[in-house]
Amino acid sequence: MDQIRGALTEVERVAEELLTAKSQNVEFDRARNKNREALTALKKLESTKRKNRGSFDGFLLRPSQVFMKFPAAQAKDVLTKDQAKVEEEMTLLRYKIKNLTRDLDDKGGVPEVCGPGLLHAFLNLKDDK
């Protein structure tokens, strides 16, 4: 019984880690989309500036929790570097998700430890209280 409990605990731990990694992936995807939007807005602003020959002071960015004003070239560099960092983090996270999924599939409901009949009994267990 302790062996079954330990195996089920391990499956639950891997599954929890997998869910956490997937939610991190969603957050990184949101950050990547925001960076793309900001880069597109910066390009449109620069093209508008060229057409109108007007002055352009800078671009407001929020690299952390504080808004900062950057010159257009520096803002583009900050966004590009952040985009590359997010892409790298997402790539590493995808490998982690792939490995966790494979690990969870290998553990697969623990049929090797307790057998399919016992596992089915545990899944259909009802409390008569």
Coordinates of N, CA and C in Angstrom, one line a residue, residues 43-55:
K43 N 7.5 51.0 -34.7 CA 7.7 51.1 -36.1 C 6.7 52.1 -36.8
K44 N 5.4 52.0 -36.4 CA 4.4 52.9 -37.0 C 4.7 54.3 -36.6
L45 N 5.1 54.5 -35.3 CA 5.4 55.9 -34.8 C 6.6 56.5 -35.6
E46 N 7.6 55.6 -35.8 CA 8.8 56.1 -36.5 C 8.4 56.5 -38.0
S47 N 7.6 55.7 -38.6 CA 7.2 56.0 -40.0 C 6.3 57.2 -40.1
T48 N 5.5 57.4 -39.1 CA 4.7 58.6 -39.0 C 5.6 59.9 -38.8
K49 N 6.6 59.7 -38.0 CA 7.5 60.8 -37.7 C 8.2 61.2 -39.0
R50 N 8.6 60.2 -39.8 CA 9.3 60.5 -41.1 C 8.4 61.2 -42.1
K51 N 7.2 60.7 -42.1 CA 6.2 61.3 -43.1 C 5.9 62.8 -42.7
N52 N 5.7 63.0 -41.4 CA 5.3 64.4 -41.0 C 6.5 65.3 -40.7
R53 N 7.7 64.7 -40.7 CA 8.9 65.4 -40.3 C 8.8 66.1 -39.0
G54 N 8.1 65.5 -38.1 CA 7.9 66.1 -36.8 C 8.9 65.6 -35.8
S55 N 8.9 66.2 -34.6 CA 9.9 65.8 -33.6 C 9.2 64.6 -32.8

